[in-house]
GROMACS .gro file of C-alpha atoms in nm:
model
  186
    1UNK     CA    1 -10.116   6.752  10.557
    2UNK     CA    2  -9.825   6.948  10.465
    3UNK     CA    3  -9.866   7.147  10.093
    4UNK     CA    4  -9.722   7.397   9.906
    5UNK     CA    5  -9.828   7.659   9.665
    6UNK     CA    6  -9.698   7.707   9.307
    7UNK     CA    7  -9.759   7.831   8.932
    8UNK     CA    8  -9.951   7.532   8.741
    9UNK     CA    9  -9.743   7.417   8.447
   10UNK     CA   10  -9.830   7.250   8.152
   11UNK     CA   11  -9.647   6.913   8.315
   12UNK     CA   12  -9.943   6.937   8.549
   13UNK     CA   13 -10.236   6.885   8.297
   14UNK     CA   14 -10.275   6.539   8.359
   15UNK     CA   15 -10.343   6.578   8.709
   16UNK     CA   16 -10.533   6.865   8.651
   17UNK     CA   17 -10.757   6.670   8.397
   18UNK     CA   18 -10.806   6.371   8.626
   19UNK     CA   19 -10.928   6.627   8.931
   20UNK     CA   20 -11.167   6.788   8.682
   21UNK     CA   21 -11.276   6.441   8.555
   22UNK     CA   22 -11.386   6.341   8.880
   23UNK     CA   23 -11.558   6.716   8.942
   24UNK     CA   24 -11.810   6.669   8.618
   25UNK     CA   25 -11.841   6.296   8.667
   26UNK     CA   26 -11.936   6.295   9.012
   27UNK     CA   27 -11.994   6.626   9.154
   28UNK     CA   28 -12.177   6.971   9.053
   29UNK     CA   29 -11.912   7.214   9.067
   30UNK     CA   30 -11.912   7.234   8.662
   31UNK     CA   31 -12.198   7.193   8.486
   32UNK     CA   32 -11.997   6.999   8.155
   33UNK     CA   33 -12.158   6.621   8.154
   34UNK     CA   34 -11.848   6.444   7.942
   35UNK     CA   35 -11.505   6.471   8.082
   36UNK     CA   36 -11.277   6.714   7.880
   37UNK     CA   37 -10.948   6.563   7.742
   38UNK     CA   38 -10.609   6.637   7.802
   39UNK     CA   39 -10.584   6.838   7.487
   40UNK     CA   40 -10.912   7.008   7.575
   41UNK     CA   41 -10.774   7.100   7.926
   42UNK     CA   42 -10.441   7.204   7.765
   43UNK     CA   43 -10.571   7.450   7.524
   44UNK     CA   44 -10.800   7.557   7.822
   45UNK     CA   45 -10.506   7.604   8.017
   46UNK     CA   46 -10.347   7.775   7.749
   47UNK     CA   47 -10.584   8.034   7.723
   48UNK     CA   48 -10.574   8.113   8.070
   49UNK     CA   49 -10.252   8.205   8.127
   50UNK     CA   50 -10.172   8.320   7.768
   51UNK     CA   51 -10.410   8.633   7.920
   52UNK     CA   52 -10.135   8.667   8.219
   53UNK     CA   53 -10.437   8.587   8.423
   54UNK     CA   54 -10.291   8.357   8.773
   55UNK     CA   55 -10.298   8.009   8.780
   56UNK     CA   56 -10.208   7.809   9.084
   57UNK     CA   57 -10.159   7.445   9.201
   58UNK     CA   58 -10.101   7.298   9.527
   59UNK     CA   59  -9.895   6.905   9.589
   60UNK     CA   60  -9.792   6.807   9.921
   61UNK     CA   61  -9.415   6.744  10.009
   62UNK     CA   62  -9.371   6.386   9.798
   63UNK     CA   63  -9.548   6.603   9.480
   64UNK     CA   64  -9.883   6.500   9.476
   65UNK     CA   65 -10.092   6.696   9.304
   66UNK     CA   66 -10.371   6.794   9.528
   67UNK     CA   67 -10.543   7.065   9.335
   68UNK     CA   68 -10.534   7.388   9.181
   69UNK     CA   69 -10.702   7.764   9.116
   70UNK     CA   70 -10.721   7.992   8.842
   71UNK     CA   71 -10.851   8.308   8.788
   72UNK     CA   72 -11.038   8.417   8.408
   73UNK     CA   73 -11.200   8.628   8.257
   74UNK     CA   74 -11.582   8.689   8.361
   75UNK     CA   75 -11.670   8.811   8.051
   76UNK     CA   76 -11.487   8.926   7.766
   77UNK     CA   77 -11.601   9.269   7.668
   78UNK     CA   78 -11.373   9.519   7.754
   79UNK     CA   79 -11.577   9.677   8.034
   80UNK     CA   80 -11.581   9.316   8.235
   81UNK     CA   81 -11.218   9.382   8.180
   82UNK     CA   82 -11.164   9.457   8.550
   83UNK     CA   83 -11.371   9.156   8.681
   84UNK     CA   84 -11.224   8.765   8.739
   85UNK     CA   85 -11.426   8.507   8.784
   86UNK     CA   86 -11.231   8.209   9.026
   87UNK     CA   87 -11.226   7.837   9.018
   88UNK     CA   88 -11.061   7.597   9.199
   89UNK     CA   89 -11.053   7.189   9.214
   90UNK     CA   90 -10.958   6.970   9.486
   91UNK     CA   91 -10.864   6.611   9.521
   92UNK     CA   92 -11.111   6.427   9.681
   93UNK     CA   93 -10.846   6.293   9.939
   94UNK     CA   94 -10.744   6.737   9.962
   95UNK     CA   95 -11.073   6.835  10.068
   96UNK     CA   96 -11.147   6.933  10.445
   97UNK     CA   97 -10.792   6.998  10.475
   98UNK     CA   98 -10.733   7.352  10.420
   99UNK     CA   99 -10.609   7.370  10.057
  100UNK     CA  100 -10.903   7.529   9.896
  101UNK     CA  101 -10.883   7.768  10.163
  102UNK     CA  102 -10.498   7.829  10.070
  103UNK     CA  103 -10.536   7.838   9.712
  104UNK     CA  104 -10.829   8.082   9.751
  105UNK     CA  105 -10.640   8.336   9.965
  106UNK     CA  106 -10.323   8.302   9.703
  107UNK     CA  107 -10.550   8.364   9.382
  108UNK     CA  108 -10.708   8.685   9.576
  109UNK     CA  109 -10.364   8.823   9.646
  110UNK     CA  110 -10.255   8.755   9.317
  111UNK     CA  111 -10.537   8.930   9.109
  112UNK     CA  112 -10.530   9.190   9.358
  113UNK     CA  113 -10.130   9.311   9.270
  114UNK     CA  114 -10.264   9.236   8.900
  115UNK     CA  115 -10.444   9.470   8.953
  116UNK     CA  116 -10.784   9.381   8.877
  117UNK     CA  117 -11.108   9.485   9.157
  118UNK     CA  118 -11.368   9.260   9.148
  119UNK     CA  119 -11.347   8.904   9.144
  120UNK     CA  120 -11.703   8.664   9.121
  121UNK     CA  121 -11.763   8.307   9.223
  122UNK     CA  122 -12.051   8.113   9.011
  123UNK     CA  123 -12.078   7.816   9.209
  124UNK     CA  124 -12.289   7.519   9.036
  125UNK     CA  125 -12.497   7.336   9.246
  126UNK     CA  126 -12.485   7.602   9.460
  127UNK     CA  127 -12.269   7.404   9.718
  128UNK     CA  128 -12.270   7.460  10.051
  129UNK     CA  129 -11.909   7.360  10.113
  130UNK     CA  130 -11.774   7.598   9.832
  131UNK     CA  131 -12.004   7.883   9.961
  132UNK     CA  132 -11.842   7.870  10.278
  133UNK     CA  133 -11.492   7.880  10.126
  134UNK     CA  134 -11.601   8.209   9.959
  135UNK     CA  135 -11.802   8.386  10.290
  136UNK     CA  136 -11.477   8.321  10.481
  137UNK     CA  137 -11.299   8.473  10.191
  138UNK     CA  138 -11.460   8.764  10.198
  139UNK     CA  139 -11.724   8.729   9.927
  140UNK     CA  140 -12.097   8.795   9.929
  141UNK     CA  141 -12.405   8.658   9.819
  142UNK     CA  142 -12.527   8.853   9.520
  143UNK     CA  143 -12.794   8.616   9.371
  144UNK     CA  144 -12.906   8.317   9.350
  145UNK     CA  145 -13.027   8.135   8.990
  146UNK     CA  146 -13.311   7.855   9.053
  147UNK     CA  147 -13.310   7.513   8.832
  148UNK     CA  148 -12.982   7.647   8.567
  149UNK     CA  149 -12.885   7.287   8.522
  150UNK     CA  150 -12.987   6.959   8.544
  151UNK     CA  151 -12.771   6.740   8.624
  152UNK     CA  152 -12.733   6.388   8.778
  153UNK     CA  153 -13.108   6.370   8.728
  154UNK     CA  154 -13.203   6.666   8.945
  155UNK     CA  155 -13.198   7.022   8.920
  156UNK     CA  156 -12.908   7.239   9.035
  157UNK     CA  157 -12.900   7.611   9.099
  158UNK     CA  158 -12.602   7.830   9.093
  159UNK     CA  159 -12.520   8.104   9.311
  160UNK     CA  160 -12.340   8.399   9.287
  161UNK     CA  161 -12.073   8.562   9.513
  162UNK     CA  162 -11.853   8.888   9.442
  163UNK     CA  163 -11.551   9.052   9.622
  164UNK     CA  164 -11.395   9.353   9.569
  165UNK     CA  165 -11.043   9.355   9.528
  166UNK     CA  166 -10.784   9.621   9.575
  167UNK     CA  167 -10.925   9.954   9.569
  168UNK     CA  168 -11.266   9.824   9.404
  169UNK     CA  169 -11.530  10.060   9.299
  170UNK     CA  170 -11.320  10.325   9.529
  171UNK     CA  171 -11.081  10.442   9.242
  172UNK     CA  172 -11.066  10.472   8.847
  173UNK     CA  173 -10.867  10.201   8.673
  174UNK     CA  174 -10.549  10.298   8.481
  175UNK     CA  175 -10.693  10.164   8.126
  176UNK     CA  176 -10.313  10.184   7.974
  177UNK     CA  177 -10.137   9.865   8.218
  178UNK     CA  178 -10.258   9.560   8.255
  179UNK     CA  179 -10.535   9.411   8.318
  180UNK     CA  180 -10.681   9.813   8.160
  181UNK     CA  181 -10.484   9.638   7.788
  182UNK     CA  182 -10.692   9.298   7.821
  183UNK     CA  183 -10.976   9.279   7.503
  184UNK     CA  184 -10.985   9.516   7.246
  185UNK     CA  185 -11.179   9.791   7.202
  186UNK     CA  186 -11.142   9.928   7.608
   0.00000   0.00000   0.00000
């Protein structure tokens, strides 16, 4: 399957909505139980990149939509400020084909010449397919949280996977350029 990479738009949210919508209805990945709207996933959308952080779809040559990444904020007290936290949704007729794997490498390169140095992966149901996705990207297993939601009548844990990013721990930040300006009080 042939696919490109691009910036997300807001003409996307309705494909991005109906990839999510299938994620909480029938998978673990998220831990929400209803469906967010189209609104909802706008203002979520919104947010996102109204923070300059990167967010990325993929479509194949005739413009389906086949999925998409972002990159947000971890936490939002200014000391997280250096830390993203990924996500990324597939169609289920993308997955096994190499696109999470694209959109993962693009989001790392892209936070990386942002400038940030750590990015973390909380993976719900701690799923073995998106695990992988992250070991071959270079993360690590940095804990593992027993029974954090129940969903689909059983228990799910969520693990946790970190990479460093640039220069990492290696270097001080520059606190006056970006992502240094994101939340007050840094």
């Amino acid at each position: 399957m042939s696919f490109l990479l691009r910036d997300a738009s807001q003409a996307d949210i309705p494909a991005i909505t109906g990839i999510y919508r299938d994620s909480v209805l029938n998978g673990v990945a998220s831990y929400e139980i209803a469906p967010p709207s189209e609104a909802e996933m706008l203002q979520r959308f919104a947010a996102i990149i109204g923070q300059q952080y990167p967010y990325i779809a993929a479509a194949d040559d005739d413009g389906n939509f086949l999925g998409y990444a972002y990159a947000s904020a971890f936490r939002t007290r200014p000391a997280y400020r250096w830390m993203v936290e990924d996500s990324i949704y597939l169609a289920p007729e993308a997955r096994g084909r190499g696109i999470g794997k694209a959109l993962m490498s693009e989001l790392i390169d892209r936070c990386t010449a942002l400038g940030f140095r750590q990015m973390v992966a909380v993976i719900g149901g701690a799923s073995p397919a998106s695990i992988a996705l992250h070991l071959k990207a270079g993360f690590v297993e940095v804990g593992l949280m027993q029974g954090t939601g129940y969903k689909h009548g059983r228990w799910l844990d969520t693990m946790l996977m970190q990479r460093s990013l640039g220069e990492g721990m290696t270097t001080d930040p520059d606190p006056s350029v970006y992502p240094g300006t994101l939340f007050a009080g840094g």
